[in-house]
Short mmCIF file of C-alpha atoms in Angstrom, two decimals:
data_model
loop_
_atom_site.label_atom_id
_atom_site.label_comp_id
_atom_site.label_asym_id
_atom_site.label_seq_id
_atom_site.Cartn_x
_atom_site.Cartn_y
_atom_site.Cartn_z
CA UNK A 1 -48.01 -47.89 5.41
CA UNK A 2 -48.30 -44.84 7.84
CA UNK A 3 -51.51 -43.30 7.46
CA UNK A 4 -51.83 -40.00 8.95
CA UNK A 5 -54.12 -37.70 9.65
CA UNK A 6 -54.34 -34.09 9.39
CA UNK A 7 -57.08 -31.39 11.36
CA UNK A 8 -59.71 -30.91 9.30
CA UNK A 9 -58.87 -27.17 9.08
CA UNK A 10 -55.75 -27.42 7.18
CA UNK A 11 -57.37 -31.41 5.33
CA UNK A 12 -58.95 -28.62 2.64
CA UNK A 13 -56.04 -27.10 1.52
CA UNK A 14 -53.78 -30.15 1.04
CA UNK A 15 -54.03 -31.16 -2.06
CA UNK A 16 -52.57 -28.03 -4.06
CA UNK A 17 -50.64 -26.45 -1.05
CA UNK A 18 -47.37 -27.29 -2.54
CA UNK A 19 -43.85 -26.15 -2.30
CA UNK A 20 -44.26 -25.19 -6.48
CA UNK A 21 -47.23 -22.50 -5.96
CA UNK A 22 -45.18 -21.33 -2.92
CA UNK A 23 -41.87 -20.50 -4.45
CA UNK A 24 -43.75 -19.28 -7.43
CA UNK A 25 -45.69 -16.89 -5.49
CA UNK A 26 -43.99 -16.00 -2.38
CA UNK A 27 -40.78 -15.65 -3.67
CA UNK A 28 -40.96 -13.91 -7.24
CA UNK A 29 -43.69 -11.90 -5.47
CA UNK A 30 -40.84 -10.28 -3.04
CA UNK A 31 -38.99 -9.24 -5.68
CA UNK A 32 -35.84 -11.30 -4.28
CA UNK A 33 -35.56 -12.68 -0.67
CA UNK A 34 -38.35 -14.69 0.50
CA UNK A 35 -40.41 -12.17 2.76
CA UNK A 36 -40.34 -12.33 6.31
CA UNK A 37 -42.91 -10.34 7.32
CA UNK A 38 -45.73 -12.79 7.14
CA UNK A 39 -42.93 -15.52 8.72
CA UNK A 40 -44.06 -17.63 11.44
CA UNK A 41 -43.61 -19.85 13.96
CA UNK A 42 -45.81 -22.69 13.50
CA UNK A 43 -45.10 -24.93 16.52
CA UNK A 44 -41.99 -26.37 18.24
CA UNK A 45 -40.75 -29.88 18.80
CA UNK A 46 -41.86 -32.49 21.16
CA UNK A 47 -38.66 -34.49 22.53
CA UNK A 48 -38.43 -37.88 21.27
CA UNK A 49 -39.02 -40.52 24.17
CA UNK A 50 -36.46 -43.88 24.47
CA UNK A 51 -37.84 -47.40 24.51
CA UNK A 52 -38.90 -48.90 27.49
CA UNK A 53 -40.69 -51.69 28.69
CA UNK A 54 -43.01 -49.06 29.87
CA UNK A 55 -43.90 -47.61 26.34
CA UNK A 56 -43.72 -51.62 25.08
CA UNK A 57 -46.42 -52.57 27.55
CA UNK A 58 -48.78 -49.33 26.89
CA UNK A 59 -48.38 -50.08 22.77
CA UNK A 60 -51.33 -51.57 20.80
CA UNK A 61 -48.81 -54.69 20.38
CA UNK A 62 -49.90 -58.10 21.10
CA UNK A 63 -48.17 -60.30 23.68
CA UNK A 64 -46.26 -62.47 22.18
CA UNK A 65 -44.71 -59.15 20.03
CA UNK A 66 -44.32 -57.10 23.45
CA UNK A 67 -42.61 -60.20 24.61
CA UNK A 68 -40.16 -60.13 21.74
CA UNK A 69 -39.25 -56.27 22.01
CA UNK A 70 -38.64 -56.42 25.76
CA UNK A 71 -36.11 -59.48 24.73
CA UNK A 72 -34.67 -57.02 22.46
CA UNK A 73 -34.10 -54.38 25.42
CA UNK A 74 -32.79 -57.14 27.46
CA UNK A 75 -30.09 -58.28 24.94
CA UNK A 76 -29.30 -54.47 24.30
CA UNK A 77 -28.50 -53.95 27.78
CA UNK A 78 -26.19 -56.97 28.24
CA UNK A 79 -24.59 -55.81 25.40
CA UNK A 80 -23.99 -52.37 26.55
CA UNK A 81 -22.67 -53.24 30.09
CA UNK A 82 -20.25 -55.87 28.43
CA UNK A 83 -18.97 -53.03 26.78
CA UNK A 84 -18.35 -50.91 29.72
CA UNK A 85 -16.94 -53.64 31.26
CA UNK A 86 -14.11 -54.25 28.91
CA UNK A 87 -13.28 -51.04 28.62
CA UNK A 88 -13.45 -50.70 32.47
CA UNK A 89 -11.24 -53.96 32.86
CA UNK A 90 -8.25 -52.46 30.63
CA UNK A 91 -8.45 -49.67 32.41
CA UNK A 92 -8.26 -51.50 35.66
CA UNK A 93 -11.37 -49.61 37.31
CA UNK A 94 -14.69 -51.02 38.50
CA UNK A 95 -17.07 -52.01 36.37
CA UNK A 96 -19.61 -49.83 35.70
CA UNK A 97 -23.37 -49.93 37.58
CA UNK A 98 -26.77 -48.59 37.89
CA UNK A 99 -25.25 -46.48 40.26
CA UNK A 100 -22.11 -45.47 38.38
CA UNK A 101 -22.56 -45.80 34.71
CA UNK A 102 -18.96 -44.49 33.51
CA UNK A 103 -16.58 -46.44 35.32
CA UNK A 104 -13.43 -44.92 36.95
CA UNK A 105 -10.21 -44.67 36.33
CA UNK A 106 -7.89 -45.14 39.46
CA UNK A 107 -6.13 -42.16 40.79
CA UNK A 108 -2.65 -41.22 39.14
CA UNK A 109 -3.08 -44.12 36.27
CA UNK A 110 -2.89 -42.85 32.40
CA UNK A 111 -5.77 -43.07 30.39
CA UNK A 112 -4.93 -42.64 26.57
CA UNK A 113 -6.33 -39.91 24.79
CA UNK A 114 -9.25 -39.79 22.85
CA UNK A 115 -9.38 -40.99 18.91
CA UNK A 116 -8.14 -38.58 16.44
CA UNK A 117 -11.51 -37.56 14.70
CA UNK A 118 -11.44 -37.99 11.15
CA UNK A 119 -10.31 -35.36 8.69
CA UNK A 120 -11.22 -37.06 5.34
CA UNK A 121 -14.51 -37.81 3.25
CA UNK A 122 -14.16 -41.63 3.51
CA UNK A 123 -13.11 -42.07 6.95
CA UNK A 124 -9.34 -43.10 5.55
CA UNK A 125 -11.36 -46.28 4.66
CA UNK A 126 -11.31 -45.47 0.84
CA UNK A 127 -13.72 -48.44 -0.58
CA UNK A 128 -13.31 -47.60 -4.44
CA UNK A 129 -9.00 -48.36 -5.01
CA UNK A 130 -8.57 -50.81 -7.22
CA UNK A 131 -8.79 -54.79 -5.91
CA UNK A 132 -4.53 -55.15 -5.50
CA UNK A 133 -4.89 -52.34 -3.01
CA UNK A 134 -6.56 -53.86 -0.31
CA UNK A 135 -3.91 -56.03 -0.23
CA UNK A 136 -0.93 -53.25 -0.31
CA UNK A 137 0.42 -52.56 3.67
CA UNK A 138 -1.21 -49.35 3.73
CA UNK A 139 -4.62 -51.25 3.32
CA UNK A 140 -3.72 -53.57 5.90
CA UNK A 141 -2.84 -50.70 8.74
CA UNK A 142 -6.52 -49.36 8.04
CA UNK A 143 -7.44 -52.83 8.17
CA UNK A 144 -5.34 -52.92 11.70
CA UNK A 145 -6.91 -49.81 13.38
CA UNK A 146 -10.55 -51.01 12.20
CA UNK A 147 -9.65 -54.53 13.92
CA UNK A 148 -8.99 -52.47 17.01
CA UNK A 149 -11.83 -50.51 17.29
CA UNK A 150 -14.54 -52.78 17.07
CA UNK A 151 -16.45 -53.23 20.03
CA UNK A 152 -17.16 -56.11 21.98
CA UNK A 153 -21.11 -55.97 20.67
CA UNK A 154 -19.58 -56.14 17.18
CA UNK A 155 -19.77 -52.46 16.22
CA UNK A 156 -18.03 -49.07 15.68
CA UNK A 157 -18.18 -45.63 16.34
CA UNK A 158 -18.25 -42.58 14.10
CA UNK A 159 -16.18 -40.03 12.84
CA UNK A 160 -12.70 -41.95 13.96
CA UNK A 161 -9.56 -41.61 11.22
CA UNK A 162 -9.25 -45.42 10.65
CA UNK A 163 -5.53 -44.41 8.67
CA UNK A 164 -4.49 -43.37 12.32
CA UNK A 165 -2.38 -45.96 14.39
CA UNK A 166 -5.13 -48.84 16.26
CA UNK A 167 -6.36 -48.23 19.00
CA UNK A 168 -4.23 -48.70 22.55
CA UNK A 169 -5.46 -50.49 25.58
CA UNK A 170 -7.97 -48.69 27.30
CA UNK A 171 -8.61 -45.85 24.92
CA UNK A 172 -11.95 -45.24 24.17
CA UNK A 173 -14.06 -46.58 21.14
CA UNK A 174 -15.46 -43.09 20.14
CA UNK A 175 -14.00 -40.02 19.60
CA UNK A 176 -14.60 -37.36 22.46
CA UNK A 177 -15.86 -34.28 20.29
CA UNK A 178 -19.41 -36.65 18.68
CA UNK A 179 -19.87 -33.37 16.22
CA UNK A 180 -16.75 -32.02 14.64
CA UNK A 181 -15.97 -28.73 16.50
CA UNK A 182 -18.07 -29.33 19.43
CA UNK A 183 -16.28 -29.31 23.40
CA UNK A 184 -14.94 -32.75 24.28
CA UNK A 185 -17.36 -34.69 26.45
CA UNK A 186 -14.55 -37.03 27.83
CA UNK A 187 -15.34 -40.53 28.06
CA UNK A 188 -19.16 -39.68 27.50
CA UNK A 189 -20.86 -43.06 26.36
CA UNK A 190 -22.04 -41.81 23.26
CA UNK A 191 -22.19 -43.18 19.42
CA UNK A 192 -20.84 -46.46 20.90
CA UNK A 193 -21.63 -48.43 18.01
CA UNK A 194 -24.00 -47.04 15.48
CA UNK A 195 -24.91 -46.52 11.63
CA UNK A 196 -24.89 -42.92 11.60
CA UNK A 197 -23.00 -41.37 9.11
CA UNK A 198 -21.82 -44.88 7.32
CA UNK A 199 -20.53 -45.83 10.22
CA UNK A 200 -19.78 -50.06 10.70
CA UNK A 201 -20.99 -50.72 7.12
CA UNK A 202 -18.42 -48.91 6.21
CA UNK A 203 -15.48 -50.51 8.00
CA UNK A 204 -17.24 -53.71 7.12
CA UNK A 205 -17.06 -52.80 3.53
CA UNK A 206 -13.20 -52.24 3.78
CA UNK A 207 -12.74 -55.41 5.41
CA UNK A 208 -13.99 -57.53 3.21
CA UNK A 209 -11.86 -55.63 0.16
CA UNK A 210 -9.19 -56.36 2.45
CA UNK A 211 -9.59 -60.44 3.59
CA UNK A 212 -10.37 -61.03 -0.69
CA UNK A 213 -6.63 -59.90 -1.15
CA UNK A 214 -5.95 -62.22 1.92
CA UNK A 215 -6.06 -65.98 1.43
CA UNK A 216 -5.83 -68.01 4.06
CA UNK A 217 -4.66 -67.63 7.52
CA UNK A 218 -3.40 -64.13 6.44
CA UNK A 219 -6.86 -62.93 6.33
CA UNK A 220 -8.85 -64.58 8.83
CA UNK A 221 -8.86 -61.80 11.84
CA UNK A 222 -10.19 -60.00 8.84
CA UNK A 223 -13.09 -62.40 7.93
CA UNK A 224 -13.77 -63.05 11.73
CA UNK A 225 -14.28 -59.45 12.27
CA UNK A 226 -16.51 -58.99 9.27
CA UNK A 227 -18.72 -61.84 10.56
CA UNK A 228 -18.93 -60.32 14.30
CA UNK A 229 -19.77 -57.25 12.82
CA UNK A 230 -22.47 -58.55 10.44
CA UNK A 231 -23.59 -60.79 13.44
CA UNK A 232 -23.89 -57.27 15.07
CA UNK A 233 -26.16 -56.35 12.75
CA UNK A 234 -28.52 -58.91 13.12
CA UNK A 235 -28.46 -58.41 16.76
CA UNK A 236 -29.32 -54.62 16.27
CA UNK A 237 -32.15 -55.31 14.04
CA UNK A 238 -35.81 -54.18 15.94
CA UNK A 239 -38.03 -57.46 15.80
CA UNK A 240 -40.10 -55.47 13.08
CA UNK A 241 -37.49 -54.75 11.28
CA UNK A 242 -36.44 -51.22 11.84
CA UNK A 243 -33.12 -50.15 12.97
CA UNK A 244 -32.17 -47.78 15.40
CA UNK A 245 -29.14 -45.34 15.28
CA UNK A 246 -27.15 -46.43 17.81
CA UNK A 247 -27.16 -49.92 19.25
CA UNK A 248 -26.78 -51.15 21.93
CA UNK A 249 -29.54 -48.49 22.58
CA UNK A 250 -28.59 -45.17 23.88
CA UNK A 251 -31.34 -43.81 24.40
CA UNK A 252 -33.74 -40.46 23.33
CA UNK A 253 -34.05 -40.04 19.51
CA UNK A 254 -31.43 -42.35 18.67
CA UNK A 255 -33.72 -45.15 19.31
CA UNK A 256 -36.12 -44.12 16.47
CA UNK A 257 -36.26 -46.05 13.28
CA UNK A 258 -33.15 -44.14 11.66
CA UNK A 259 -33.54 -43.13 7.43
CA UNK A 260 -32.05 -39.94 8.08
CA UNK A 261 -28.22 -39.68 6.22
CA UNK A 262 -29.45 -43.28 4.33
CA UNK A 263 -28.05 -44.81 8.07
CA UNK A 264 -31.18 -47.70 7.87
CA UNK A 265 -30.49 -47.92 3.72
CA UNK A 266 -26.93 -48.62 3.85
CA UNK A 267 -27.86 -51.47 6.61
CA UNK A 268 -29.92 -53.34 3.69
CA UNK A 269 -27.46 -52.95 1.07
CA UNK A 270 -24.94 -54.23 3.23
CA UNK A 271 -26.80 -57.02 4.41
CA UNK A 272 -27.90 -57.45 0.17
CA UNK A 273 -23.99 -58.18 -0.56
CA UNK A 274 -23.72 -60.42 3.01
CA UNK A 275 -26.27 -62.71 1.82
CA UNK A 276 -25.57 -63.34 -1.91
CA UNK A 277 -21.86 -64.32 -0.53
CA UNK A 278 -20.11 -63.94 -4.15
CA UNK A 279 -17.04 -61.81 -4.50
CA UNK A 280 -15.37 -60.34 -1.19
CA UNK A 281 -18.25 -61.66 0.71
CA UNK A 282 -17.74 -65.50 -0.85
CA UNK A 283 -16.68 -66.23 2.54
CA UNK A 284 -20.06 -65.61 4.06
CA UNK A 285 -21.45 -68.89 5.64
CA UNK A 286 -24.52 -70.30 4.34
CA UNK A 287 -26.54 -69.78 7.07
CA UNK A 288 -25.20 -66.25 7.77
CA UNK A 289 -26.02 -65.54 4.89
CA UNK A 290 -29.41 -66.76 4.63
CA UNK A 291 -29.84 -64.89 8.34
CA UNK A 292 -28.85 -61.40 6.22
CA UNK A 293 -31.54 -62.41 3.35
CA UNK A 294 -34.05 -62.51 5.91
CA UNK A 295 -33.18 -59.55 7.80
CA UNK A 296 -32.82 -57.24 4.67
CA UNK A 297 -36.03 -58.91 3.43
CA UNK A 298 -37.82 -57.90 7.36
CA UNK A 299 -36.19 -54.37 6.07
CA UNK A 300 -37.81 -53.77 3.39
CA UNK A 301 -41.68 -54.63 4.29
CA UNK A 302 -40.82 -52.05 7.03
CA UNK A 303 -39.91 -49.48 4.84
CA UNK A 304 -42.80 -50.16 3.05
CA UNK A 305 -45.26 -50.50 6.13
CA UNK A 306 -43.40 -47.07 7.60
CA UNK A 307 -44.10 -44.71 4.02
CA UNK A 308 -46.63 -42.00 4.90
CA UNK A 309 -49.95 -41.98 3.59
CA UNK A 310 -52.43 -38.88 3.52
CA UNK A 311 -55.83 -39.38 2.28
CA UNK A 312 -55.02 -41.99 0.30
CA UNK A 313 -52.40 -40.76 -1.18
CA UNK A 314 -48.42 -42.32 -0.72
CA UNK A 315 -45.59 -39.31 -0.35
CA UNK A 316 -42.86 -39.65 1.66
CA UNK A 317 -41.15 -40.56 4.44
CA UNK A 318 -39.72 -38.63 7.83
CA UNK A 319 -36.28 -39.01 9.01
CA UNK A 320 -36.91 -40.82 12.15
CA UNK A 321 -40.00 -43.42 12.77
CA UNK A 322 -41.41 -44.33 16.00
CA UNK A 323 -40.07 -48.11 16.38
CA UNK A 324 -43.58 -48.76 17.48
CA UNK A 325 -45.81 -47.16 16.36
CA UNK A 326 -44.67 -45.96 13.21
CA UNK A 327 -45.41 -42.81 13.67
CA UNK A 328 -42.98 -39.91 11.96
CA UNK A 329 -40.86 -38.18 14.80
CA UNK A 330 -38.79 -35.22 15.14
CA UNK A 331 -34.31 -36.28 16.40
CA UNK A 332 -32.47 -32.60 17.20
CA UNK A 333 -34.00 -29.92 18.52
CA UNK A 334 -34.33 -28.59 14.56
CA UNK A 335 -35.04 -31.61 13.26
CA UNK A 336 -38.93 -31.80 12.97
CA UNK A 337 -41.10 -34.96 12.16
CA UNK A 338 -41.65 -34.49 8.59
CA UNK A 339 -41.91 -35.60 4.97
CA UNK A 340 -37.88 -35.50 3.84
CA UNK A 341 -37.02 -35.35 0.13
CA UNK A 342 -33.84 -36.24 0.67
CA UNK A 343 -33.88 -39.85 2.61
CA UNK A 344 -37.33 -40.16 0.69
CA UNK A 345 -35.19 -40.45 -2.16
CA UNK A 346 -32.63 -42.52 -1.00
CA UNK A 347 -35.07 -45.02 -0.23
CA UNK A 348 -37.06 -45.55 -3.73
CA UNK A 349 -33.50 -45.95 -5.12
CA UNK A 350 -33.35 -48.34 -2.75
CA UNK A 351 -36.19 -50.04 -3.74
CA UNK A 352 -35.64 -49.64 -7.49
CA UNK A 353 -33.01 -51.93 -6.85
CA UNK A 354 -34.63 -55.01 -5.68
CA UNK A 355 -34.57 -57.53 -8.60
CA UNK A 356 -38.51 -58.36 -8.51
CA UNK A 357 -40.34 -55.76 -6.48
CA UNK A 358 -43.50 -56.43 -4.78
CA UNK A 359 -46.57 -54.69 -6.09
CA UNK A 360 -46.65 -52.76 -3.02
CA UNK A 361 -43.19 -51.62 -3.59
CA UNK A 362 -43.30 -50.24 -7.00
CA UNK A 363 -46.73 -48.37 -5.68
CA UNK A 364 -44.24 -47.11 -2.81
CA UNK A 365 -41.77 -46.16 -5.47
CA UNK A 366 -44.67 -44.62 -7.63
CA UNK A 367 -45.96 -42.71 -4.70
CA UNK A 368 -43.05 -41.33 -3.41
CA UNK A 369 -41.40 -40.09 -7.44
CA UNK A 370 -45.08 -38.06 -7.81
CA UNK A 371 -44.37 -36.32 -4.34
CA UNK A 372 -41.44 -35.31 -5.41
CA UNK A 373 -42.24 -33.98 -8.80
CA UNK A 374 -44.72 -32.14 -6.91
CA UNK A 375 -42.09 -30.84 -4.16
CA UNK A 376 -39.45 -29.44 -6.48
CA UNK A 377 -38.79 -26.00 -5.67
CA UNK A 378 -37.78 -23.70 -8.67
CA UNK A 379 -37.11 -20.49 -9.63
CA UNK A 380 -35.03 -19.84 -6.12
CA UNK A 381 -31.64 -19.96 -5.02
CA UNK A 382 -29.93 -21.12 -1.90
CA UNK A 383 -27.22 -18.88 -1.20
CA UNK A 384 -23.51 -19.55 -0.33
CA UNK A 385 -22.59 -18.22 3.27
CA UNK A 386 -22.53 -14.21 2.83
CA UNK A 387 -20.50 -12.86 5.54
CA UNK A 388 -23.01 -11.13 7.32
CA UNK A 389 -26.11 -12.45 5.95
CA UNK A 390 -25.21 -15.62 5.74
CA UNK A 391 -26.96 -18.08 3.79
CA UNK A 392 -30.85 -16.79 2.22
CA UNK A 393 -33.17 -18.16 -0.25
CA UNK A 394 -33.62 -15.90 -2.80
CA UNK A 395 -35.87 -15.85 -6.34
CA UNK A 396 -34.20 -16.29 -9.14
CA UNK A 397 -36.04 -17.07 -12.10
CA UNK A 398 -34.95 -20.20 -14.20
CA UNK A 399 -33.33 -22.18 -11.28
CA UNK A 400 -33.83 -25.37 -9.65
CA UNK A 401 -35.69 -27.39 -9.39
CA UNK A 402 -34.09 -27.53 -5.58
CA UNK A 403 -36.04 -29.54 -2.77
CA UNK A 404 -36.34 -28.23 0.58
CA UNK A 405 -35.10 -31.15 3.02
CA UNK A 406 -38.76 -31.04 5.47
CA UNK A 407 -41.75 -30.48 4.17
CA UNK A 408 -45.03 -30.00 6.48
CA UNK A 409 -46.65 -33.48 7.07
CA UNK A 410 -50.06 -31.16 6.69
CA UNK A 411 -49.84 -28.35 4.58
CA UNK A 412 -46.85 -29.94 2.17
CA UNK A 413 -45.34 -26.76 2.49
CA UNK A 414 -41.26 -26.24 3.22
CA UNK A 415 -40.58 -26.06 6.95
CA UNK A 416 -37.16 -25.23 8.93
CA UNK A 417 -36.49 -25.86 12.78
CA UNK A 418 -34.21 -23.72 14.99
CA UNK A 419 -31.94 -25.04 17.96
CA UNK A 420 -34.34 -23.71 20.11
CA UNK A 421 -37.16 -26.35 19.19
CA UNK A 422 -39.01 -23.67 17.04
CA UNK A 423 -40.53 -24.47 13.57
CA UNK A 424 -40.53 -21.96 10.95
CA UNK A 425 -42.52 -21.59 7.94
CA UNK A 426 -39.55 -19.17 6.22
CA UNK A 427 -36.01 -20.42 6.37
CA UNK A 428 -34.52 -16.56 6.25
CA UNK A 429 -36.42 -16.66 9.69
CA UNK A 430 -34.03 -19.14 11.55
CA UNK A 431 -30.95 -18.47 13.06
CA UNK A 432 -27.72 -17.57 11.28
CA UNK A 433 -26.14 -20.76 12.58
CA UNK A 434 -28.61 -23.07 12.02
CA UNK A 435 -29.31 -21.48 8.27
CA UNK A 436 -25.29 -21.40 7.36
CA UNK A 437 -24.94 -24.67 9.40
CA UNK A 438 -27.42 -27.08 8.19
CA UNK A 439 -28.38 -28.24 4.30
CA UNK A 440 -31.59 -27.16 4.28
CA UNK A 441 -31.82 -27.53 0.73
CA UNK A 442 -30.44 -29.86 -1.79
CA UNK A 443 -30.75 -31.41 -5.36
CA UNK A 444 -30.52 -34.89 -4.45
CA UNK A 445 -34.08 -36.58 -5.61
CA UNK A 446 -33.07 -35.28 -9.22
CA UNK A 447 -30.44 -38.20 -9.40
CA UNK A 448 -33.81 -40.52 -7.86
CA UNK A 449 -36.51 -39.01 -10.21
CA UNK A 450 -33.82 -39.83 -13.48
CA UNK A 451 -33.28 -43.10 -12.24
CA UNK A 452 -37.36 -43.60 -12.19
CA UNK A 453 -37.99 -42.56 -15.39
CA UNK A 454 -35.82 -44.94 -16.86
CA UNK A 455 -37.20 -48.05 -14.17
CA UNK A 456 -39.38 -50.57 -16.23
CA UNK A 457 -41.77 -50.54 -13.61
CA UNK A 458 -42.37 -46.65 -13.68
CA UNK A 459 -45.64 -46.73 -15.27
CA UNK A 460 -48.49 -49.72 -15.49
#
């Protein structure tokens, strides 16, 4: 577990500075919007910094586990330049270097364009048809498009439509725009195979659907993509346990310990149905499978060594983890480290799921459903986008309970970041694109705190 540690100042008023008291009083106090005239800024965010042997070396780690993590770079690196390389040799350039990390493409040749970006809630990879449709043709050209995608680590991008056409030689992996709406960054390296936003558990989902409908030589691309992809996995898994983002490693806050979007959570369940091997994922080898128990297993002691601990006391977790350390950490410049009610959630679901939890991880589970019984927000609305003032939290007595997505590590008090690393104590404060575009609030850890109360290991 993450013990932290708070300045002695702000130590005294932990215990009952919670977001309750503050909607109760703030908010009903104003008569309506939450006032802004006390508002604040109360600090901005430190950039994340990427692995390196440099930060491995420095660390409180022992040899033989510095020597491990530096293997990991290693491997990570290989991987990443084999990439480039294929890519570079269907495009007929140089391979990339040090010196030139985006390789070429010869004068007057034809590169194809991008990826269309997806357009649909599952990614045109719909996982819940009925078992005779992943065998129908239109499962198979999904099927097709995710075969061509996958990258020569073993991974996929985000945010592709997998119902478009696969890809063609020498187009890229990723789709150019990485954030829907956003200029094109052509060929920029980025998202290259990751587990943001469902991304490769997904398409490994859909693949097995699609190889149990597929008997035989019929449906072995199928299975031997699954397995590369699972094998991908396992390769992207930190020696502690952890997962970043993006792997191979890209670099900057993507190489954090990722629970933000359920991205690490999604990982274990996958690797869960990999290494019981019944059903679409009977094909599973034995010792793949036993390879995915372990790794899940190594998953879940570091969600449980990563939960944050204050005085004592278990609450949460952040979004982002330092893969060393530990240590909660801020991704996007409005993205602060943090205690997160929403991925906080995700994860004691996750953990109410395991068939014989550890003591430690029904105290984890325990921990985390009291924080947020005590971090329900209520009696306050979040708005729908007005068209000029855009989206507000307002009283309104009789709602809720909402939760606020961070909550101050210190003061357990709501907290909102702006794009221009500021942190806010008063969401009406931020900007009116961060505040219409980011969910800032949400009901989510209702569906976890129902779930708990009906979880025989709830109570002693």
């Amino acid at each position: 577990m993450k013990n932290m540690t708070t300045p002695p100042s702000r130590l005294a008023r932990l215990p009952r500075a919670l977001a309750t008291a503050f909607a109760a009083a703030a908010l009903l106090a104003s008569g309506g919007m939450l006032p802004t005239a006390h508002a604040a800024i109360i600090g901005y965010m430190q950039p994340y910094d990427t692995l390196t042997e440099a930060r491995i070396s420095s660390s409180a780690l022992p040899a033989a586990e510095q020597a491990a993590w530096r293997d990991y770079l290693a491997r990570s690196r290989a991987l990443m330049a084999a990439d480039k390389a294929v890519l570079a040799a269907e495009r007929g350039a140089a391979a990339p270097t040090a010196a030139a990390p985006t390789a070429a493409v010869p004068t007057g040749s034809a590169t194809p364009p991008a990826p269309p970006h997806n357009t649909s809630h599952d990614g045109g990879m719909p996982l819940n048809r009925q078992a005779a449709w992943y065998g129908s043709a239109e499962a198979r050209l999904v099927a097709a498009n995710i075969l061509s995608y996958q990258t020569p680590a073993g991974g996929w991008g985000k945010n592709t439509n997998r119902a478009a056409p696969p890809r063609q030689r020498g187009q890229h992996y990723v789709v150019d725009d990485v954030v829907p709406g956003s200029p094109p960054r052509k060929d920029a390296w980025n998202y290259v195979g990751t587990i943001d936003n469902d991304a490769t558990t997904t398409e490994l989902r859909f693949l097995a659907r699609v190889q149990a409908q597929a008997p035989g030589a019929g449906g072995d691309a199928y299975r031997q993509s699954f397995l590369k992809g699972l094998r991908y996995l396992l390769n992207a898994q930190y020696p502690n346990g952890g997962y970043p983002q993006i792997y191979p490693l890209q670099g900057g806050y993507h190489d954090a310990i990722t629970f933000n979007d359920n991205a690490m959570g999604s990982v274990v369940e996958l690797l869960d149905e990999a290494a019981a091997a019944k059903g679409d994922y009977a094909f599973v080898p034995a010792a793949m499978a036993g390879e995915a128990r372990a790794a899940a297993a190594r998953a879940v002691q570091l969600i449980l060594a990563s939960q944050i601990v204050i005085g004592g006391v278990r609450t949460a977790w952040c979004q982002q983890h330092d893969p060393i350390t530990l240590s909660p950490v801020g991704a996007r410049n409005f993205e602060p480290p943090s205690l997160t009610s929403g991925e906080s959630a995700a994860l004691i679901i996750l953990l109410m799921r395991l068939p014989d939890p550890s003591p430690d991880a029904v105290a984890a589970v325990r921990g985390t459903a009291a924080w947020l019984q005590r971090a329900a927000l209520r009696d306050v609305e979040w708005t729908g986008k007005e068209p000029i003032a855009g989206r507000m939290l307002v009283a309104k007595p009789g709602a809720g309970p909402i939760w606020s997505r961070y909550y101050d590590i210190a003061t357990m008090k709501p907290i909102f970041g702006d794009r221009d690393r500021s942190i806010h104590d008063d969401v009406n404060a931020v900007s009116l694109e961060r505040r219409n575009g980011y969910a800032w609030f949400g009901t989510g850890p209702a569906k976890a705190l129902e779930l708990y109360a009906r979880w025989p290991h709830s109570r002693p």
